[in-house]
Tab-separated table of C-alpha atoms in Angstrom:
chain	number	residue	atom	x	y	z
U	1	UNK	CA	69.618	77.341	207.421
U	2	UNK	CA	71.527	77.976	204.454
U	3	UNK	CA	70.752	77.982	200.815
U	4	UNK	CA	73.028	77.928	197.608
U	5	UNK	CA	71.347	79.123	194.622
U	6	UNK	CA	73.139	78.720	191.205
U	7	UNK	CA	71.741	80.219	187.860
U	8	UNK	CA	73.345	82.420	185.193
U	9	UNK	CA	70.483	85.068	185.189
U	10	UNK	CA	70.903	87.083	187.699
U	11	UNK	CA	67.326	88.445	187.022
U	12	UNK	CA	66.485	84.919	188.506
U	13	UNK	CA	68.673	85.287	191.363
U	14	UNK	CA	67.408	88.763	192.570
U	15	UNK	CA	63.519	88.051	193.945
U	16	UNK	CA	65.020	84.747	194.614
U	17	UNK	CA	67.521	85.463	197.521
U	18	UNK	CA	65.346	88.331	198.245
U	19	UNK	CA	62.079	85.977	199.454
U	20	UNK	CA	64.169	83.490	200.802
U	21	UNK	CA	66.216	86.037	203.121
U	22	UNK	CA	63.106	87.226	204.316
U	23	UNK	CA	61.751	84.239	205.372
U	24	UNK	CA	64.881	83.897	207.172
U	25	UNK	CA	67.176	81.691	205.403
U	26	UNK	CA	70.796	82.595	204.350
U	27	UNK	CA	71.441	82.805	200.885
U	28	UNK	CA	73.962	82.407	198.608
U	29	UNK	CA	74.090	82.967	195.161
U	30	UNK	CA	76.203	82.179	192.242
U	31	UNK	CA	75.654	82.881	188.447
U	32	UNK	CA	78.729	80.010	187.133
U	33	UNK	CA	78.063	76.318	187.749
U	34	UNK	CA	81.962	76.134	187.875
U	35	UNK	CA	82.047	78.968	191.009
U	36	UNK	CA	79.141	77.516	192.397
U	37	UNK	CA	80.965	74.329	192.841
U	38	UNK	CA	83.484	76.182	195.039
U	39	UNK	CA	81.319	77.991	196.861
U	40	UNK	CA	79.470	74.838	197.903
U	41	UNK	CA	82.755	73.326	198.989
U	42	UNK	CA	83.271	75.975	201.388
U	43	UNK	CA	79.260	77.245	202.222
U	44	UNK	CA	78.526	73.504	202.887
U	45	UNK	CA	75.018	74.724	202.627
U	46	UNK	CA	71.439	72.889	204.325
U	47	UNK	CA	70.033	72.912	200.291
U	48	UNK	CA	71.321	73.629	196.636
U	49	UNK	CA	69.181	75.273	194.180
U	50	UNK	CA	70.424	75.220	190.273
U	51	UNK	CA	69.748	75.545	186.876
U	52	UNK	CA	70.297	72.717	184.395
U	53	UNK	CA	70.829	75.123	180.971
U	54	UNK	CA	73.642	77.323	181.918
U	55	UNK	CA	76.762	78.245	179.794
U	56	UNK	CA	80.188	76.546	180.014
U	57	UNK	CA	79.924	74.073	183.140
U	58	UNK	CA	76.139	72.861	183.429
U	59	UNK	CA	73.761	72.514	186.420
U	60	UNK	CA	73.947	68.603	185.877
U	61	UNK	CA	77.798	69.168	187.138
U	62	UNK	CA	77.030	70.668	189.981
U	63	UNK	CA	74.612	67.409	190.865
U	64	UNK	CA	77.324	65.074	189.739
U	65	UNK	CA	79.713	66.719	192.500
U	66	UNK	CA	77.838	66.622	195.057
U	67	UNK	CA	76.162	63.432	194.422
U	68	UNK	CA	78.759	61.158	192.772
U	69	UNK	CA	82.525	63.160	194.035
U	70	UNK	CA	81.586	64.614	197.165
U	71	UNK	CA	79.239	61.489	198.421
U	72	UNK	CA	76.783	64.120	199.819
U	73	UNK	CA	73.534	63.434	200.414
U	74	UNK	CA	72.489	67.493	201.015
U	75	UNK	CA	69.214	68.185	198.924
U	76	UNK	CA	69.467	69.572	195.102
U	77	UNK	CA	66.317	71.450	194.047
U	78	UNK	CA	66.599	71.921	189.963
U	79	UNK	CA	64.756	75.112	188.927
U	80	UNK	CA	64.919	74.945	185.547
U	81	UNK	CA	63.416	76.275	181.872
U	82	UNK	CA	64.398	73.016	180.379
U	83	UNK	CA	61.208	70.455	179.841
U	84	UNK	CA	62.860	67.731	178.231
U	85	UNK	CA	61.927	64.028	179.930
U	86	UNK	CA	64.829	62.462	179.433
U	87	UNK	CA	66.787	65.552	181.004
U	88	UNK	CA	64.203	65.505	184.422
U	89	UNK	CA	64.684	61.596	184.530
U	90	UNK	CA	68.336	62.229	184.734
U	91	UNK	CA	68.531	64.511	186.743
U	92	UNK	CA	66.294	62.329	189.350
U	93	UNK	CA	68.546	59.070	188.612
U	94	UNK	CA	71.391	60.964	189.993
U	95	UNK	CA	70.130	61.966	192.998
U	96	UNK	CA	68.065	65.267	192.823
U	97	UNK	CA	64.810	65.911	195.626
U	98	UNK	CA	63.207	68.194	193.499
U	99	UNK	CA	62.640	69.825	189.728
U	100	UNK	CA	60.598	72.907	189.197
U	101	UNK	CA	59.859	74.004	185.360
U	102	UNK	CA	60.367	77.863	184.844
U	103	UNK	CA	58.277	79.458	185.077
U	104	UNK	CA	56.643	79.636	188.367
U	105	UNK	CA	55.233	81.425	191.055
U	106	UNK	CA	57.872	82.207	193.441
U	107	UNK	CA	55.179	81.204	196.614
U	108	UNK	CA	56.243	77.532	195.274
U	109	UNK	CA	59.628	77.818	195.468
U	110	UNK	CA	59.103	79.145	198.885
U	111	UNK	CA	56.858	75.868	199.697
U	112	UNK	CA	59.076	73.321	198.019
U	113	UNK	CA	61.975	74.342	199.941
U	114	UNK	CA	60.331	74.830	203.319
U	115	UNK	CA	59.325	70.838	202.848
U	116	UNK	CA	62.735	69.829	201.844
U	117	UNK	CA	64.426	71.718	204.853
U	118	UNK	CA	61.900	73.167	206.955
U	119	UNK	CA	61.297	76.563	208.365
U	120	UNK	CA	64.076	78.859	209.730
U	121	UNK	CA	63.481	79.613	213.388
U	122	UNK	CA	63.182	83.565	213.023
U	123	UNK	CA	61.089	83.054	210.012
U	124	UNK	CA	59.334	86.777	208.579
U	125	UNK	CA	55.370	85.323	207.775
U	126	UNK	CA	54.259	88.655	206.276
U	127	UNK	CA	56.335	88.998	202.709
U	128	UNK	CA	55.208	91.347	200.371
U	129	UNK	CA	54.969	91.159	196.590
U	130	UNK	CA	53.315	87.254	196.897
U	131	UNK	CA	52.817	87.493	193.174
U	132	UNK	CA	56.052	87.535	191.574
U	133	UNK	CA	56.831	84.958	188.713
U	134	UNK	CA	60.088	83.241	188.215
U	135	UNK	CA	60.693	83.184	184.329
U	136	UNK	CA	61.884	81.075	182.149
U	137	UNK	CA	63.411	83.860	180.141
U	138	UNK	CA	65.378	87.198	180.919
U	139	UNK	CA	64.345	90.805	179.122
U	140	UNK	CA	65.996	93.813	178.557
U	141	UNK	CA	64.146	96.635	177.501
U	142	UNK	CA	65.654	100.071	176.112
U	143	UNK	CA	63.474	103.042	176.698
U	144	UNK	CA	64.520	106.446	174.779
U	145	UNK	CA	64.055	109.661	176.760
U	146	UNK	CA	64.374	113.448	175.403
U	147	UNK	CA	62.352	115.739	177.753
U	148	UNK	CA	60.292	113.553	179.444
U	149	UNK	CA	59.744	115.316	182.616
U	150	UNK	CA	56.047	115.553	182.157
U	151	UNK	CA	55.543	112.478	179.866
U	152	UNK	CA	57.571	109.758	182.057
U	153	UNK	CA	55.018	107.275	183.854
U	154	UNK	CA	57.924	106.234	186.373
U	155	UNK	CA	55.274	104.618	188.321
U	156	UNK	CA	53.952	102.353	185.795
U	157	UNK	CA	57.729	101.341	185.294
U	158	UNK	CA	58.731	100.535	189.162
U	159	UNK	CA	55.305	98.387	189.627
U	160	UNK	CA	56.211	96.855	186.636
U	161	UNK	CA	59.760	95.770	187.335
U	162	UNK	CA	58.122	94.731	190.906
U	163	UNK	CA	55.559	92.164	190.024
U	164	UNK	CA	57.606	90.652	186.608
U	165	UNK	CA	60.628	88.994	187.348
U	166	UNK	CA	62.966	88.830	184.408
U	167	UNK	CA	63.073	92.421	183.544
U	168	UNK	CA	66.516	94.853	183.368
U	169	UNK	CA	65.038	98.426	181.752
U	170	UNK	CA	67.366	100.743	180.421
U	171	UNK	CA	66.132	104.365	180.317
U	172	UNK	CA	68.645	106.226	177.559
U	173	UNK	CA	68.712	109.992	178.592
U	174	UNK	CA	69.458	111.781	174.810
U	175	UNK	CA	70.308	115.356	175.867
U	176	UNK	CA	67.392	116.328	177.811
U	177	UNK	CA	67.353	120.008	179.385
U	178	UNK	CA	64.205	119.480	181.073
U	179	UNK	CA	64.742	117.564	184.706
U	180	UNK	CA	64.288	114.206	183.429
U	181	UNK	CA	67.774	113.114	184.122
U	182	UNK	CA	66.907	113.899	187.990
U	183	UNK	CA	63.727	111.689	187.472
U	184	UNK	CA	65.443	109.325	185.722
U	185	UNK	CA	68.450	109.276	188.890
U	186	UNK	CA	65.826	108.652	191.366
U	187	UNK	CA	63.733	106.350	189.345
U	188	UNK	CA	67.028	104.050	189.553
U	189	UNK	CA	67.697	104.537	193.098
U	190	UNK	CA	67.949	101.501	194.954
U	191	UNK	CA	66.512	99.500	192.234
U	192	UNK	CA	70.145	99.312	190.225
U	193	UNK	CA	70.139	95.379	189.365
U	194	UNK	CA	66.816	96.730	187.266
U	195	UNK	CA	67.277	99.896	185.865
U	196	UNK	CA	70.249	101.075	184.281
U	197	UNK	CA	70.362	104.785	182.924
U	198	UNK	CA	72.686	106.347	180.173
U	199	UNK	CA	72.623	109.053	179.524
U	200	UNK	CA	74.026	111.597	176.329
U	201	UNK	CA	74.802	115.507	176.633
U	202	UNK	CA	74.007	116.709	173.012
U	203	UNK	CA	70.424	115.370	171.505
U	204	UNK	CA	71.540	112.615	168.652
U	205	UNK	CA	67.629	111.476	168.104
U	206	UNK	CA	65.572	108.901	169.294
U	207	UNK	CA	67.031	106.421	166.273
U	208	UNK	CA	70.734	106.683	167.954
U	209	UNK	CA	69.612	106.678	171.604
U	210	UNK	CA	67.517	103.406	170.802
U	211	UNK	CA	70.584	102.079	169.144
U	212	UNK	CA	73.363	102.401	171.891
U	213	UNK	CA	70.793	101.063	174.797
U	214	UNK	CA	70.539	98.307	172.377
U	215	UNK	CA	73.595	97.822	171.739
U	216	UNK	CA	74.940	98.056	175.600
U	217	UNK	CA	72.019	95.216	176.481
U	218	UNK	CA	73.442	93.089	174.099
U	219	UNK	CA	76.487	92.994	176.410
U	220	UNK	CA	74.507	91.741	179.518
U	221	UNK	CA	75.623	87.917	179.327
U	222	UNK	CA	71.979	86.923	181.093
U	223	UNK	CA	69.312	88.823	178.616
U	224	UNK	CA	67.212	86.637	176.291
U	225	UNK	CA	65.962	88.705	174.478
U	226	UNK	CA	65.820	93.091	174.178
U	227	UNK	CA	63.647	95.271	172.744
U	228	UNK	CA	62.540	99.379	173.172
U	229	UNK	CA	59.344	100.671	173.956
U	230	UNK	CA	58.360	104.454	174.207
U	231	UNK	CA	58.395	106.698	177.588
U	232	UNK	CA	55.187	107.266	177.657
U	233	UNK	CA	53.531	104.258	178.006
U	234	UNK	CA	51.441	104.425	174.613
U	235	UNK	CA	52.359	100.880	173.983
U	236	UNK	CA	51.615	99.271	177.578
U	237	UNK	CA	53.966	97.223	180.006
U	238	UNK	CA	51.668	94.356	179.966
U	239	UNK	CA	51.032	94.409	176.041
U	240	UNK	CA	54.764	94.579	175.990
U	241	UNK	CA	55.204	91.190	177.876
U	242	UNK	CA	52.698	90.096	175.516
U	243	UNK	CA	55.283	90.798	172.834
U	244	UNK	CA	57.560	89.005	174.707
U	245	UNK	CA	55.608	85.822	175.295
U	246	UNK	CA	54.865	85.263	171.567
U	247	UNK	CA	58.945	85.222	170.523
U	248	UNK	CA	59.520	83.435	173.525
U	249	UNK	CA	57.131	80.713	172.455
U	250	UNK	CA	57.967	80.572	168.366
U	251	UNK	CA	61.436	81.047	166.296
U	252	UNK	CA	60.222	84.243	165.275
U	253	UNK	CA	63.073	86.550	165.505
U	254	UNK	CA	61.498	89.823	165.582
U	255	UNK	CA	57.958	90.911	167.431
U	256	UNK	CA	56.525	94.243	166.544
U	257	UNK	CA	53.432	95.900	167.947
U	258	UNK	CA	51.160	96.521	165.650
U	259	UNK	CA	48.458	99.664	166.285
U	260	UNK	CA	45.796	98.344	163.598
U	261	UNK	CA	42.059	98.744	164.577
U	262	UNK	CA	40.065	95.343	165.463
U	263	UNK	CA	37.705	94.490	167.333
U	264	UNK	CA	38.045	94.388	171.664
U	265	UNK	CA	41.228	97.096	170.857
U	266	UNK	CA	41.922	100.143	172.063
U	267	UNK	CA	43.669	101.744	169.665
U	268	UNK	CA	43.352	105.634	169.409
U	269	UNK	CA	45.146	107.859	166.925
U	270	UNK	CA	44.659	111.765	165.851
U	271	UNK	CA	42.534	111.848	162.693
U	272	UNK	CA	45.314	113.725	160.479
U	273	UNK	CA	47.802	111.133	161.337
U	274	UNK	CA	45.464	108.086	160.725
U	275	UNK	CA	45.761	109.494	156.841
U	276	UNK	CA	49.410	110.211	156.576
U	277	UNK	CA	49.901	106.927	158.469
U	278	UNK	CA	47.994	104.943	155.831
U	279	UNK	CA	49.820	106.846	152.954
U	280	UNK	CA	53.746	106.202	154.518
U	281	UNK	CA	52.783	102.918	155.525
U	282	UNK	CA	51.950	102.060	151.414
U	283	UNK	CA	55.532	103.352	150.549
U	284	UNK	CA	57.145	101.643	153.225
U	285	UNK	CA	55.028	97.822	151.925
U	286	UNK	CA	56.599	98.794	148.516
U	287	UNK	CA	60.135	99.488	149.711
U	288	UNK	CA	60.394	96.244	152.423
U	289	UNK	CA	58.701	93.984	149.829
U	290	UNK	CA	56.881	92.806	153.216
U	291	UNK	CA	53.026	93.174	153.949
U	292	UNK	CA	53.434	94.765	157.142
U	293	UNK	CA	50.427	96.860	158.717
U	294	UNK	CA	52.199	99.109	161.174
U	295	UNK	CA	56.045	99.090	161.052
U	296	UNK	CA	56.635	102.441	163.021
U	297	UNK	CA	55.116	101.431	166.115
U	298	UNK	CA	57.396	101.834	169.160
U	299	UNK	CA	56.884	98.489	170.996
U	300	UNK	CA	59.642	96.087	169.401
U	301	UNK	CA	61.611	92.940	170.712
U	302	UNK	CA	64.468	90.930	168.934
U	303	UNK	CA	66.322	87.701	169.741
U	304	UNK	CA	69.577	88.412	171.079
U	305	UNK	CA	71.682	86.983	168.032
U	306	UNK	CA	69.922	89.617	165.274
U	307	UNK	CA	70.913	92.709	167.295
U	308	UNK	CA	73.894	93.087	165.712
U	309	UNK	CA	72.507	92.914	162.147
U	310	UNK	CA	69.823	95.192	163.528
U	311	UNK	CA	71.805	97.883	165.510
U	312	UNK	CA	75.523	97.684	164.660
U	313	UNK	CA	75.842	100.526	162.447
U	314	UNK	CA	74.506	104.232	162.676
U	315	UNK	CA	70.987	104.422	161.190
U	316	UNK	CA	71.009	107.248	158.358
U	317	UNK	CA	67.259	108.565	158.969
U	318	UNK	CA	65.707	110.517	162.211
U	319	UNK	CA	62.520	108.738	162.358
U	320	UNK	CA	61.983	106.029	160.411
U	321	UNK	CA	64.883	103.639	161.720
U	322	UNK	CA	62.252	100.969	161.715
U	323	UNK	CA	62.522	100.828	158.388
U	324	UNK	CA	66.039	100.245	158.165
U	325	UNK	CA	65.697	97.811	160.862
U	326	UNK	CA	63.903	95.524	158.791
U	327	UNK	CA	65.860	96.282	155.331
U	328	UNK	CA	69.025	95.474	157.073
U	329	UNK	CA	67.495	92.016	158.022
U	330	UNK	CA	66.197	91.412	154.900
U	331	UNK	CA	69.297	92.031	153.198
U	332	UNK	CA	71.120	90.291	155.457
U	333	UNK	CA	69.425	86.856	155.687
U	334	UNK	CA	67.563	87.045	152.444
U	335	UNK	CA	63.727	88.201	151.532
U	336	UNK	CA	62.105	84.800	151.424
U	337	UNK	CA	63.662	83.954	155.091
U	338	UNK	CA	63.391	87.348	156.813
U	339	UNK	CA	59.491	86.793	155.988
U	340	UNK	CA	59.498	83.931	158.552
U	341	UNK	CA	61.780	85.608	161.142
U	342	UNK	CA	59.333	88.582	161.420
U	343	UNK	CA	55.693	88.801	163.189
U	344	UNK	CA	53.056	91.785	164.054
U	345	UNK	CA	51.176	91.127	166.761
U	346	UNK	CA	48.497	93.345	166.922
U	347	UNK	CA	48.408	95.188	170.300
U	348	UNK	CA	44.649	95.332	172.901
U	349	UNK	CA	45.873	98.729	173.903
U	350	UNK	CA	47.416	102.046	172.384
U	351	UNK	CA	46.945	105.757	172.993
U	352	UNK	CA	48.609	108.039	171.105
U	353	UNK	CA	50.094	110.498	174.002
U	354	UNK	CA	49.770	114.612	174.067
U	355	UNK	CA	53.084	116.243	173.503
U	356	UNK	CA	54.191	114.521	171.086
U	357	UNK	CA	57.673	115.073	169.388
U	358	UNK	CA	57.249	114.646	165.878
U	359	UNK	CA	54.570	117.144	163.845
U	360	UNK	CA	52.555	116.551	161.162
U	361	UNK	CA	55.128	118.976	158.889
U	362	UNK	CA	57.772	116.049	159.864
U	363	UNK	CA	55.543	113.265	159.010
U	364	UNK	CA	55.472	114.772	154.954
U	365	UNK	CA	59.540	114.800	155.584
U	366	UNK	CA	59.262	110.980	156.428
U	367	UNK	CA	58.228	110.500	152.488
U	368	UNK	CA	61.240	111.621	151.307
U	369	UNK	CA	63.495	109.671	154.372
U	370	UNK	CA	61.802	106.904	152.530
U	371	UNK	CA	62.893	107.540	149.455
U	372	UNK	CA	66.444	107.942	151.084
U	373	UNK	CA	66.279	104.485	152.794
U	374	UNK	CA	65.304	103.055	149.316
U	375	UNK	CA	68.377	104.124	147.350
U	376	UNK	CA	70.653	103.495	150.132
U	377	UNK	CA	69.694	100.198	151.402
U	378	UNK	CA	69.985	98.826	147.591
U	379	UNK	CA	71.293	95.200	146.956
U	380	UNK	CA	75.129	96.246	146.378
U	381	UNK	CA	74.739	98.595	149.869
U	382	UNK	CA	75.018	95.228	152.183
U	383	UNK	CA	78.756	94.302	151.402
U	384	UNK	CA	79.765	97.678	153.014
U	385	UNK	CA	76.839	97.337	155.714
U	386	UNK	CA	78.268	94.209	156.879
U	387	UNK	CA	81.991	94.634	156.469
U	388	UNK	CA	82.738	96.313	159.737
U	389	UNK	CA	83.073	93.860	162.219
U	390	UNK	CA	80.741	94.045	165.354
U	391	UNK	CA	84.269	94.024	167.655
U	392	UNK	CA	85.236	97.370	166.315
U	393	UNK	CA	81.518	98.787	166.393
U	394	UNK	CA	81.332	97.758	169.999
U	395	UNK	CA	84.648	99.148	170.632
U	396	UNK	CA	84.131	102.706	169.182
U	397	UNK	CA	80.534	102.873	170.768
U	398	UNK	CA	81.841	102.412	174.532
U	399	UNK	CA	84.884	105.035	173.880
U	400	UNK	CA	82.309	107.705	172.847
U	401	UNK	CA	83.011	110.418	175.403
U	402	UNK	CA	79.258	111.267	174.742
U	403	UNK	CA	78.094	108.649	176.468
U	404	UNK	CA	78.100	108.079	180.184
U	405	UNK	CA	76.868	105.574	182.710
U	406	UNK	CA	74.709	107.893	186.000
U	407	UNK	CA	75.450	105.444	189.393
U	408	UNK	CA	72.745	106.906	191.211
């Protein structure tokens, strides 16, 4: 029995094809409506699973050809993020068997399609992993590494990436002469359509390693959304996705973690930096002209259309690119409006990790970065901030010799 899947996230595909093959269908799959088309012509497959909202050539297309040029009366399953009535009554006046909203658990799929075309012969009935979620959404996730051999929770990451579908991490290797660019090799190792690593041979900071994995995710056609989160874990996976969930589900355009102390949190800090925290954090309210509790906390995601705003030129501070993160956005869109792109969500769970990079003699050095950011950032700065186009910033950042893709 065969099965034509069609959806421009490939991240959708992946676990997907995967269940399906194991329950012992053949699949396959197709991220263009327009290519799926042809493939169906020539696959002539038993079903046809696709997505309504994809770019160029829609999934409605494909239903029309099968349906309305082709005369065909094979079954079309819709799996789709798109909850609009009218769209679902469409899609069942033209001849569709089935529409799933996004997301959901991947067991249904499984069910849905064994009723609409029954149950290959050599069929596998112990599958693995039953709890895997197809989302609505697709995340990319940048994650800054500089000598992480002890720190790195690879773990945590791979049962992540396992049970949440949707997820493409990119680990950004910034000139580490530990052996976490051998972890990092076998961390990707047959997992490649989830893990990308980069890695950099001099150490440019964790403010320019964040910055190219952001700026290479923005390139990957099928991400949503893409934000960074630090190697060791002090921000969770799960309160992460919880980040993720809340600008998924409002126009916010930018979710930050926020470690503030409330009730049913876990939020643990060294004493000495609790003060110093308290004391930047006043000078960086006065310089944003934002009330923001926590702005430095490493657990971040942005909508894909402010990355460029965000990322696209060098940041001019080691450790408090945060900061410019929001200026630039404030500049860019205006105070009153950046106030309703940007949200804190306060996070259930954060533990500040041993071996830490950055000293309490560099936190006193962050005061004066601030001052830096202040007179730099100024009103007449955003003319020159926003006069190189993003072509030619994209351009010079893949020809840095620097920078190079491991293929584990």
């Amino acid at each position: 029995m065969r099965v034509l899947a069609i959806d421009d996230q490939k991240l959708v595909l992946i676990p997907l094809a995967l269940r399906l093959e194991a329950l012992g269908y053949s699949v396959f799959t197709e991220t263009s409506a327009k290519k799926g088309i042809e493939v169906y012509n020539s696959f002539k497959p038993d079903l046809v699973i696709v997505d309504i909202m994809m770019p160029g050539v829609s999934g409605m297309e494909v239903v029309k050809h099968i349906r309305n040029l082709k005369k065909e009366s094979t079954p079309i399953m819709v799996l789709s993020g798109n909850t609009d009535a009218e769209t679902i009554v469409k899609g069942f006046d033209l001849g569709i068997n089935d529409y799933m909203k996004k997301p959901l658990s991947l067991l249904e799929v499984c069910a849905r399609v064994k009723r609409l075309i029954g149950t290959p012969v050599k069929s596998n009935q112990q599958i693995i992993n039953k709890g895997i979620i197809i989302q609505k959404r697709c995340v990319g996730v940048v994650i800054p590494c500089y000598n992480e051999e002890k720190r790195l929770a690879s773990k945590a990451f791979i049962n992540f990436i396992t049970k949440n579908s949707g997820y493409r991490l990119c680990f950004v290797n910034d000139g580490s002469t530990d052996k976490t660019a051998e972890i990092l090799i076998n961390l990707r190792k047959g997992r490649e359509d989830y893990i990308t690593v980069y890695t950099s041979k001099k150490n440019a900071g964790k403010a320019e390693a964040v910055r190219k994995g952001m700026l290479h995710m923005a390139n990957q056609l099928d991400l949503d959304y893409i934000g960074f989160l630090d190697a060791d874990l002090s921000t969770g996976l799960n309160d992460f996705d919880h980040l993720v969930s809340v600008i998924e589900n409002s126009k916010y355009k930018v979710v930050s973690g926020s470690r503030i102390t409330r009730m049913g949190a876990n939020i643990k800090k060294e004493s000495s930096r609790r003060f110093i925290s308290l004391s930047i954090n006043f000078l960086i309210r006065k310089i944003l002209s934002l009330d923001f509790k926590d702005t430095q906390c490493g657990a971040k995601i942005f909508h894909k259309d402010v990355i460029k705003v965000s990322f696209g030129d060098k940041f001019i501070t080691k450790w408090i690119f945060d900061v410019e993160i929001f200026r630039r956005i404030t500049l860019h869109f205006g105070l009153n409006k950046a106030k309703k792109l940007f949200y804190e969500q306060p996070l259930k769970r954060w533990i500040h990790a041993s071996g830490s990079k950055l000293s309490a003699k560099d936190s006193i050095k962050i005061i004066g970065q601030l001052f830096k950011v202040a007179w730099y950032y100024r009103s007449r700065k955003i003319k020159k901030v926003e006069s190189i186009s993003f072509a030619k910033r994209k351009e010079s950042y893949f020809l840095m010799p620097s920078l190079k893709n491991i293929k584990a």
